[in-house]
Tab-separated table of C-alpha atoms and ligand atoms in Angstrom:
chain	number	residue	atom	x	y	z
H	1	MET	CA	15.659	-50.351	14.549
H	2	ILE	CA	19.135	-51.290	13.378
H	3	THR	CA	19.635	-49.575	10.025
H	4	PRO	CA	22.408	-50.558	7.592
H	5	ASP	CA	24.078	-47.227	8.460
H	6	LEU	CA	24.126	-48.091	12.131
H	7	LEU	CA	25.613	-51.515	11.373
H	8	THR	CA	28.339	-49.882	9.306
H	9	ARG	CA	29.050	-47.484	12.154
H	10	ALA	CA	29.269	-50.389	14.604
H	11	VAL	CA	31.757	-52.262	12.435
H	12	GLU	CA	33.835	-49.116	11.831
H	13	THR	CA	33.867	-48.445	15.571
H	14	LEU	CA	35.211	-51.948	16.205
H	15	ARG	CA	37.808	-51.576	13.428
H	16	HIS	CA	39.055	-48.360	15.011
H	17	GLY	CA	39.488	-49.773	18.492
H	18	GLY	CA	36.093	-48.792	19.874
H	19	VAL	CA	33.900	-50.717	22.280
H	20	ILE	CA	30.221	-51.329	21.532
H	21	ALA	CA	27.306	-53.056	23.230
H	22	LEU	CA	26.064	-55.889	21.059
H	23	PRO	CA	22.826	-57.886	21.416
H	24	THR	CA	23.088	-61.677	21.475
H	25	GLU	CA	20.416	-64.294	22.180
H	26	THR	CA	21.791	-64.866	25.714
H	27	VAL	CA	22.722	-61.440	27.141
H	28	TYR	CA	24.119	-58.193	25.744
H	29	GLY	CA	27.880	-58.252	25.192
H	30	LEU	CA	30.498	-55.533	25.593
H	31	ALA	CA	32.300	-56.021	22.315
H	32	ALA	CA	35.803	-55.207	21.092
H	33	ASN	CA	37.923	-56.449	18.229
H	34	CYS	CA	39.834	-59.433	19.689
H	35	GLU	CA	42.937	-58.581	17.760
H	36	ASP	CA	43.176	-55.038	19.113
H	37	GLU	CA	44.835	-55.292	22.499
H	38	LEU	CA	44.061	-51.741	23.590
H	39	ALA	CA	40.388	-52.178	22.773
H	40	VAL	CA	40.293	-55.457	24.713
H	41	ARG	CA	41.936	-53.742	27.688
H	42	ARG	CA	39.263	-51.081	27.547
H	43	VAL	CA	36.599	-53.780	27.891
H	44	PHE	CA	38.239	-54.968	31.122
H	45	ALA	CA	38.485	-51.381	32.367
H	46	ILE	CA	34.831	-50.542	31.614
H	47	LYS	CA	33.626	-53.716	33.316
H	48	GLY	CA	36.017	-53.380	36.221
H	49	ARG	CA	37.006	-56.977	35.608
H	50	PRO	CA	40.369	-58.450	36.659
H	51	ALA	CA	42.634	-58.816	33.590
H	52	THR	CA	43.261	-62.490	34.352
H	53	HIS	CA	39.629	-63.440	33.680
H	54	PRO	CA	39.435	-64.592	30.057
H	55	LEU	CA	36.886	-63.403	27.502
H	56	ILE	CA	34.843	-65.339	24.948
H	57	VAL	CA	35.799	-64.882	21.289
H	58	HIS	CA	32.646	-64.526	19.176
H	59	VAL	CA	32.908	-65.539	15.530
H	60	ALA	CA	30.489	-65.605	12.607
H	61	ARG	CA	30.720	-69.300	11.806
H	62	ALA	CA	32.045	-72.638	12.989
H	63	GLU	CA	34.655	-72.856	10.214
H	64	ALA	CA	36.544	-70.098	12.047
H	65	LEU	CA	37.325	-72.602	14.833
H	66	SER	CA	40.511	-73.785	13.159
H	67	SER	CA	42.028	-70.328	13.052
H	68	TRP	CA	41.564	-69.784	16.808
H	69	ALA	CA	42.053	-73.337	18.107
H	70	ARG	CA	45.145	-75.398	17.275
H	71	HIS	CA	43.328	-78.647	17.806
H	72	VAL	CA	39.628	-79.081	17.151
H	73	PRO	CA	38.439	-82.488	18.384
H	74	GLU	CA	35.596	-84.333	16.713
H	75	ASP	CA	33.346	-83.515	19.696
H	76	ALA	CA	33.810	-79.799	19.024
H	77	TRP	CA	32.705	-80.104	15.392
H	78	ARG	CA	29.763	-82.221	16.495
H	79	LEU	CA	28.584	-79.697	19.068
H	80	ALA	CA	29.231	-76.762	16.758
H	81	SER	CA	27.198	-78.269	13.955
H	82	ALA	CA	24.352	-79.187	16.299
H	83	PHE	CA	24.129	-75.935	18.278
H	84	TRP	CA	25.810	-73.020	16.488
H	85	PRO	CA	24.706	-70.352	16.094
H	86	GLY	CA	23.502	-70.708	19.680
H	87	PRO	CA	24.069	-70.385	23.420
H	88	LEU	CA	27.109	-72.672	23.588
H	89	THR	CA	30.752	-71.735	24.204
H	90	LEU	CA	33.582	-74.199	23.521
H	91	VAL	CA	36.931	-74.034	25.319
H	92	LEU	CA	39.768	-75.329	23.133
H	93	PRO	CA	43.587	-75.107	22.985
H	94	ARG	CA	44.353	-71.738	21.432
H	95	THR	CA	46.402	-70.632	18.441
H	96	ALA	CA	48.513	-67.450	18.554
H	97	ARG	CA	45.563	-65.557	17.072
H	98	ALA	CA	43.946	-65.682	20.516
H	99	THR	CA	46.148	-63.263	22.437
H	100	ASP	CA	47.021	-63.200	26.129
H	101	ALA	CA	44.840	-60.112	26.554
H	102	VAL	CA	41.767	-62.144	25.548
H	103	THR	CA	42.636	-65.468	27.171
H	104	GLY	CA	44.037	-64.053	30.394
H	105	GLY	CA	47.321	-65.764	29.517
H	106	GLN	CA	45.810	-69.260	29.509
H	107	ASP	CA	46.635	-71.849	26.898
H	108	THR	CA	42.973	-72.185	25.918
H	109	VAL	CA	40.429	-69.979	24.196
H	110	ALA	CA	36.641	-69.836	24.583
H	111	LEU	CA	34.707	-69.602	21.293
H	112	ARG	CA	31.092	-69.092	20.362
H	113	VAL	CA	28.841	-68.273	17.408
H	114	PRO	CA	25.932	-66.241	18.812
H	115	GLN	CA	22.423	-66.587	17.420
H	116	HIS	CA	21.324	-63.019	16.902
H	117	PRO	CA	20.945	-61.417	13.473
H	118	VAL	CA	22.601	-58.178	14.642
H	119	ALA	CA	25.576	-59.919	16.232
H	120	LEU	CA	25.996	-62.149	13.183
H	121	ALA	CA	25.793	-59.195	10.799
H	122	VAL	CA	28.484	-57.331	12.749
H	123	LEU	CA	30.746	-60.392	12.963
H	124	ASP	CA	30.291	-61.134	9.289
H	125	ALA	CA	31.160	-57.612	8.231
H	126	LEU	CA	34.124	-57.366	10.622
H	127	GLY	CA	35.454	-60.710	9.411
H	128	GLY	CA	37.339	-61.440	12.631
H	129	GLY	CA	36.590	-62.253	16.249
H	130	VAL	CA	34.903	-60.099	18.816
H	131	ALA	CA	35.680	-60.419	22.510
H	132	ALA	CA	32.452	-59.855	24.384
H	133	PRO	CA	31.820	-60.372	28.055
H	134	SER	CA	28.379	-59.565	29.364
H	135	ALA	CA	27.868	-55.779	29.254
H	136	ASN	CA	27.522	-55.229	33.004
H	137	ARG	CA	29.885	-54.178	35.763
H	138	PHE	CA	31.899	-57.047	37.192
H	139	GLY	CA	29.856	-59.073	39.671
H	140	ARG	CA	26.525	-57.461	38.781
H	141	VAL	CA	23.406	-58.724	37.014
H	142	SER	CA	23.881	-59.303	33.254
H	143	PRO	CA	21.900	-57.110	30.825
H	144	THR	CA	19.153	-58.582	28.668
H	145	THR	CA	17.969	-55.314	27.101
H	146	ALA	CA	19.745	-52.281	25.626
H	147	GLU	CA	18.130	-50.252	28.417
H	148	HIS	CA	19.953	-52.367	31.022
H	149	VAL	CA	23.253	-51.616	29.273
H	150	ARG	CA	22.486	-47.900	29.187
H	151	ALA	CA	21.633	-47.913	32.884
H	152	ASP	CA	24.890	-49.722	33.785
H	153	LEU	CA	27.486	-48.392	31.372
H	154	GLY	CA	25.888	-45.353	29.719
H	155	ASP	CA	28.463	-43.112	28.054
H	156	GLU	CA	31.365	-45.443	28.624
H	157	VAL	CA	30.602	-47.425	25.478
H	158	ASP	CA	30.997	-45.877	22.042
H	159	LEU	CA	27.748	-47.309	20.668
H	160	ILE	CA	24.844	-49.399	21.960
H	161	LEU	CA	23.059	-51.536	19.370
H	162	ASP	CA	19.487	-52.208	20.458
H	163	GLY	CA	18.464	-55.638	19.191
H	164	GLY	CA	15.460	-56.033	21.489
H	165	PRO	CA	15.190	-58.222	24.595
H	166	CYS	CA	17.375	-61.334	24.628
H	167	THR	CA	15.388	-64.472	23.856
H	168	VAL	CA	17.411	-66.917	25.995
H	169	GLY	CA	18.168	-64.631	28.921
H	170	VAL	CA	21.070	-66.416	30.642
H	171	GLU	CA	24.668	-66.678	29.427
H	172	SER	CA	25.907	-69.446	27.158
H	173	THR	CA	26.744	-72.909	28.459
H	174	ILE	CA	30.537	-73.290	28.538
H	175	VAL	CA	31.937	-76.714	27.625
H	176	ASP	CA	35.627	-77.421	28.120
H	177	LEU	CA	36.955	-79.645	25.337
H	178	SER	CA	40.617	-78.814	25.940
H	179	SER	CA	41.389	-81.900	27.995
H	180	LYS	CA	40.521	-85.575	27.667
H	181	GLU	CA	37.033	-85.573	29.114
H	182	PRO	CA	34.508	-82.865	28.230
H	183	ALA	CA	33.124	-80.895	31.174
H	184	VAL	CA	30.612	-78.106	31.622
H	185	LEU	CA	32.310	-75.088	33.255
H	186	ARG	CA	29.162	-72.960	33.381
H	187	PRO	CA	25.586	-74.212	32.934
H	188	GLY	CA	23.748	-71.773	30.679
H	189	GLY	CA	21.337	-71.237	27.821
H	190	LEU	CA	21.870	-74.664	26.268
H	191	ALA	CA	20.658	-77.542	28.450
H	192	VAL	CA	23.356	-80.006	29.519
H	193	GLU	CA	20.987	-82.823	28.525
H	194	GLU	CA	21.146	-81.583	24.917
H	195	ILE	CA	24.940	-81.642	24.954
H	196	GLU	CA	24.946	-85.155	26.379
H	197	ARG	CA	22.504	-86.280	23.722
H	198	VAL	CA	24.811	-85.149	20.916
H	199	LEU	CA	28.014	-86.463	22.527
H	200	GLY	CA	26.308	-89.732	23.464
H	201	ARG	CA	27.644	-89.706	27.036
H	202	GLN	CA	27.385	-87.956	30.366
H	203	VAL	CA	29.147	-84.631	30.749
H	204	PRO	CA	29.953	-83.562	34.311
H	205	VAL	CA	29.309	-79.997	35.482
H	206	ARG	CA	32.473	-78.594	37.088
H	207	THR	CA	31.707	-75.042	38.033
H	208	SER	CA	34.366	-74.815	40.718
H	209	SER	CA	37.220	-75.635	38.340
H	210	THR	CA	40.649	-74.085	38.794
H	211	VAL	CA	40.207	-72.214	35.524
H	212	ARG	CA	39.410	-68.573	36.126
H	213	VAL	CA	35.774	-68.378	35.153
H	214	SER	CA	34.429	-65.211	36.662
H	215	GLY	CA	30.858	-66.441	36.360
H	216	SER	CA	31.948	-69.244	38.658
H	217	LEU	CA	32.872	-66.965	41.545
H	218	ALA	CA	30.525	-67.701	44.426
H	219	SER	CA	29.238	-64.143	44.580
H	220	HIS	CA	28.214	-63.047	41.105
H	221	TYR	CA	25.125	-61.827	39.301
H	222	ALA	CA	24.375	-59.919	42.497
H	223	PRO	CA	21.554	-57.406	42.963
H	224	ARG	CA	21.836	-54.902	45.834
H	225	ALA	CA	19.095	-56.539	47.891
H	226	GLY	CA	19.850	-59.725	49.781
H	227	VAL	CA	18.638	-62.879	48.022
H	228	VAL	CA	17.170	-65.896	49.806
H	229	LEU	CA	16.494	-69.107	47.876
H	230	SER	CA	13.370	-71.148	48.428
H	231	GLU	CA	11.643	-74.203	47.053
H	232	PRO	CA	8.076	-73.288	45.959
H	233	ALA	CA	6.417	-74.949	48.965
H	234	ASP	CA	8.468	-72.902	51.472
H	235	VAL	CA	8.146	-69.428	49.952
H	236	VAL	CA	5.290	-68.215	52.163
H	237	ALA	CA	6.961	-69.357	55.386
H	238	ARG	CA	10.198	-67.650	54.333
H	239	VAL	CA	8.413	-64.432	53.554
H	240	GLU	CA	6.531	-64.447	56.862
H	241	ALA	CA	9.709	-65.087	58.846
H	242	LEU	CA	11.542	-62.223	57.160
H	243	ARG	CA	8.646	-59.843	57.629
H	244	ALA	CA	8.404	-60.806	61.285
H	245	HIS	CA	11.946	-59.441	61.558
H	246	GLY	CA	10.864	-56.155	60.006
H	247	ARG	CA	12.442	-56.746	56.604
H	248	SER	CA	10.793	-55.485	53.422
H	249	VAL	CA	10.440	-58.434	51.072
H	250	GLY	CA	9.774	-59.014	47.386
H	251	VAL	CA	9.306	-62.423	45.761
H	252	LEU	CA	10.681	-63.698	42.460
H	253	GLY	CA	8.404	-66.516	41.419
H	254	PRO	CA	5.594	-67.820	39.208
H	255	PRO	CA	2.059	-66.360	39.160
H	256	SER	CA	0.783	-69.630	40.664
H	257	LEU	CA	2.288	-68.644	44.055
H	258	THR	CA	-0.209	-67.152	46.486
H	259	LEU	CA	1.575	-64.562	48.604
H	260	PRO	CA	0.639	-62.787	51.827
H	261	GLN	CA	-1.070	-59.433	51.255
H	262	GLY	CA	1.198	-56.546	50.426
H	263	VAL	CA	4.104	-58.693	49.246
H	264	PRO	CA	4.970	-57.835	45.633
H	265	ARG	CA	5.732	-60.613	43.199
H	266	TYR	CA	8.085	-60.244	40.236
H	267	ASP	CA	6.946	-62.854	37.749
H	268	VAL	CA	9.467	-65.519	36.920
H	269	PRO	CA	7.558	-68.278	35.091
H	270	GLU	CA	7.554	-71.851	36.273
H	271	ASP	CA	8.863	-73.380	33.049
H	272	PRO	CA	12.671	-73.368	33.036
H	273	ALA	CA	13.133	-71.634	29.653
H	274	GLY	CA	10.621	-68.936	30.599
H	275	ALA	CA	12.375	-68.506	33.949
H	276	ALA	CA	15.735	-68.064	32.183
H	277	ARG	CA	14.281	-65.448	29.833
H	278	ALA	CA	12.726	-63.412	32.659
H	279	LEU	CA	15.315	-63.852	35.408
H	280	TYR	CA	17.694	-60.897	34.978
H	281	THR	CA	14.988	-58.407	34.027
H	282	ARG	CA	12.938	-59.324	37.097
H	283	LEU	CA	15.991	-59.242	39.361
H	284	ARG	CA	16.724	-55.717	38.153
H	285	GLU	CA	13.103	-54.582	38.477
H	286	ALA	CA	12.824	-55.986	41.980
H	287	ASP	CA	16.142	-54.450	42.970
H	288	LEU	CA	15.002	-50.994	41.867
H	289	GLN	CA	12.196	-51.153	44.441
H	290	GLY	CA	14.715	-51.119	47.267
H	291	HIS	CA	13.562	-54.265	49.108
H	292	ASP	CA	15.800	-55.533	51.886
H	293	VAL	CA	15.417	-59.094	50.721
H	294	LEU	CA	14.243	-60.916	47.610
H	295	VAL	CA	12.928	-64.429	48.128
H	296	ALA	CA	13.651	-66.364	44.927
H	297	CYS	CA	11.513	-69.390	44.155
H	298	LEU	CA	13.717	-72.075	42.563
H	299	PRO	CA	12.636	-73.635	39.245
H	300	ARG	CA	12.946	-77.360	38.640
H	301	ALA	CA	16.536	-78.574	38.294
H	302	GLU	CA	16.202	-79.656	34.667
H	303	GLY	CA	16.919	-78.064	31.286
H	304	LEU	CA	17.577	-74.337	31.651
H	305	GLY	CA	16.375	-74.593	35.242
H	306	ILE	CA	19.920	-75.728	36.133
H	307	ALA	CA	21.378	-72.446	34.843
H	308	VAL	CA	18.669	-70.402	36.593
H	309	ARG	CA	19.336	-72.172	39.907
H	310	ASP	CA	23.072	-71.628	39.410
H	311	ARG	CA	22.652	-67.870	38.860
H	312	LEU	CA	20.248	-67.536	41.765
H	313	ALA	CA	22.650	-69.378	44.056
H	314	ARG	CA	25.421	-66.955	43.061
H	315	ALA	CA	23.136	-63.969	43.573
H	316	ALA	CA	22.407	-65.314	47.065
H	317	ALA	CA	26.048	-66.012	47.983
H	318	PRO	CA	27.785	-63.788	50.530
H	319	ARG	CA	29.521	-60.828	48.887
H	320	PRO	CA	32.930	-59.406	49.396
H	321	PRO	CA	32.758	-56.242	51.551
H	322	GLY	CA	32.078	-53.009	49.681
H	323	THR	CA	30.182	-54.591	46.783
S	401	TXA	O1	26.362	-65.826	26.629
S	401	TXA	C1	27.512	-65.459	26.813
S	401	TXA	O2	28.451	-66.264	26.910
S	401	TXA	C2	27.760	-63.948	26.923
S	401	TXA	C3	27.430	-63.309	25.579
S	401	TXA	C4	27.747	-61.839	25.534
S	401	TXA	O3	28.052	-64.003	24.536
S	401	TXA	N1	29.098	-63.681	27.314
S	401	TXA	C5	29.537	-63.898	28.562
S	401	TXA	O4	30.832	-63.470	28.778
S	401	TXA	O5	28.879	-64.400	29.437
S	401	TXA	P1	31.460	-63.310	30.211
S	401	TXA	O6	32.836	-62.746	29.983
S	401	TXA	O7	30.570	-62.583	31.114
S	401	TXA	O8	31.661	-64.771	30.635
S	401	TXA	C6	32.569	-65.556	29.912
S	401	TXA	C7	33.013	-66.702	30.745
S	401	TXA	C8	33.807	-66.194	31.920
S	401	TXA	O9	33.322	-66.812	33.068
S	401	TXA	C9	35.211	-66.601	31.557
S	401	TXA	O10	36.033	-66.769	32.670
S	401	TXA	C10	34.979	-67.861	30.754
S	401	TXA	O11	33.879	-67.530	29.973
S	401	TXA	N2	36.108	-68.173	29.884
S	401	TXA	C11	36.603	-67.437	28.892
S	401	TXA	N3	37.699	-68.021	28.360
S	401	TXA	C12	37.882	-69.174	29.037
S	401	TXA	C13	38.846	-70.218	28.967
S	401	TXA	N4	39.831	-70.184	28.113
S	401	TXA	N5	38.711	-71.246	29.815
S	401	TXA	C14	37.687	-71.276	30.707
S	401	TXA	N6	36.760	-70.319	30.833
S	401	TXA	C15	36.863	-69.277	30.015
S	402	MG	MG1	29.320	-61.971	32.851
């Protein structure tokens, strides 16, 4: 339960340079006052994230766009009015209010209005912007419950606000509107089809852009177990092959999959939105069981299924040594 007292404490903590964990509809964020450089630096330190990777500025309402972005194109207003509050982040040319600490020294700023009553209440009361990356260690699975945050970051944050499990479950969709043609930099909790519908044209997905988007590093969202991707029809063969090599295997997939005896399944529903909601929790649960390998059944490549496939592909990518 988030009491008014707790909300006041959260806002005071942010005002005094503290760092809190904040629920949003996508994932939990590690929040600091954007305009407090020391607090923002602490966010990078807690996450273990390189200082050149920019953070998203969370604001209470779309009208705030003009104070953070020096040019707000018509497309930005259109998307903001259609989808905010919601799982959409807009990248725009920044004003001086967005500092180098937040933007990683880039000339653009990423902005979003989250759709969670607790996040909105905090932002409203603070009256400014909150920089909030996902509240996990750099390169690890994002948290979708307060318990996940506690397990990852524990005492390192000043306060954890428990707003229940996240309803979307994957990070926001990032749309770059800072150059001529809009582009999706990270597929996420808002389907690209929805964005295209509102803009009335196709919007390419450019996840390997030169912009430093940490979520676009090949190896990200990584559990400790190895991850192998599979289309539904091939899951059983994959599992059998791995077991034949003596590997202990768990499967992330829908209840409709029939698995060989003794192979545990971690339910990730077939429908793309359900898969997005369950993905990170199931990845964490499966990882706690200490399997050598997790075989992940891919959802359809439509709607939120595109974001789920993207995160699974990153979880399956080779990792830098020592991670
Ligand atoms: O759903 C979300 O977006 C969550 C919740 C907490 O709001 N936040 C989140 O933050 O996923 P984070 O820091 O884990 O991912 C933010 C992404 C990063 O990949 C970052 O590089 C990118 O946004 N980003 C931030 N500013 C940018 C900019 N100016 N241009 C391009 N990408 C930017
Ligand atoms: Mg993240």
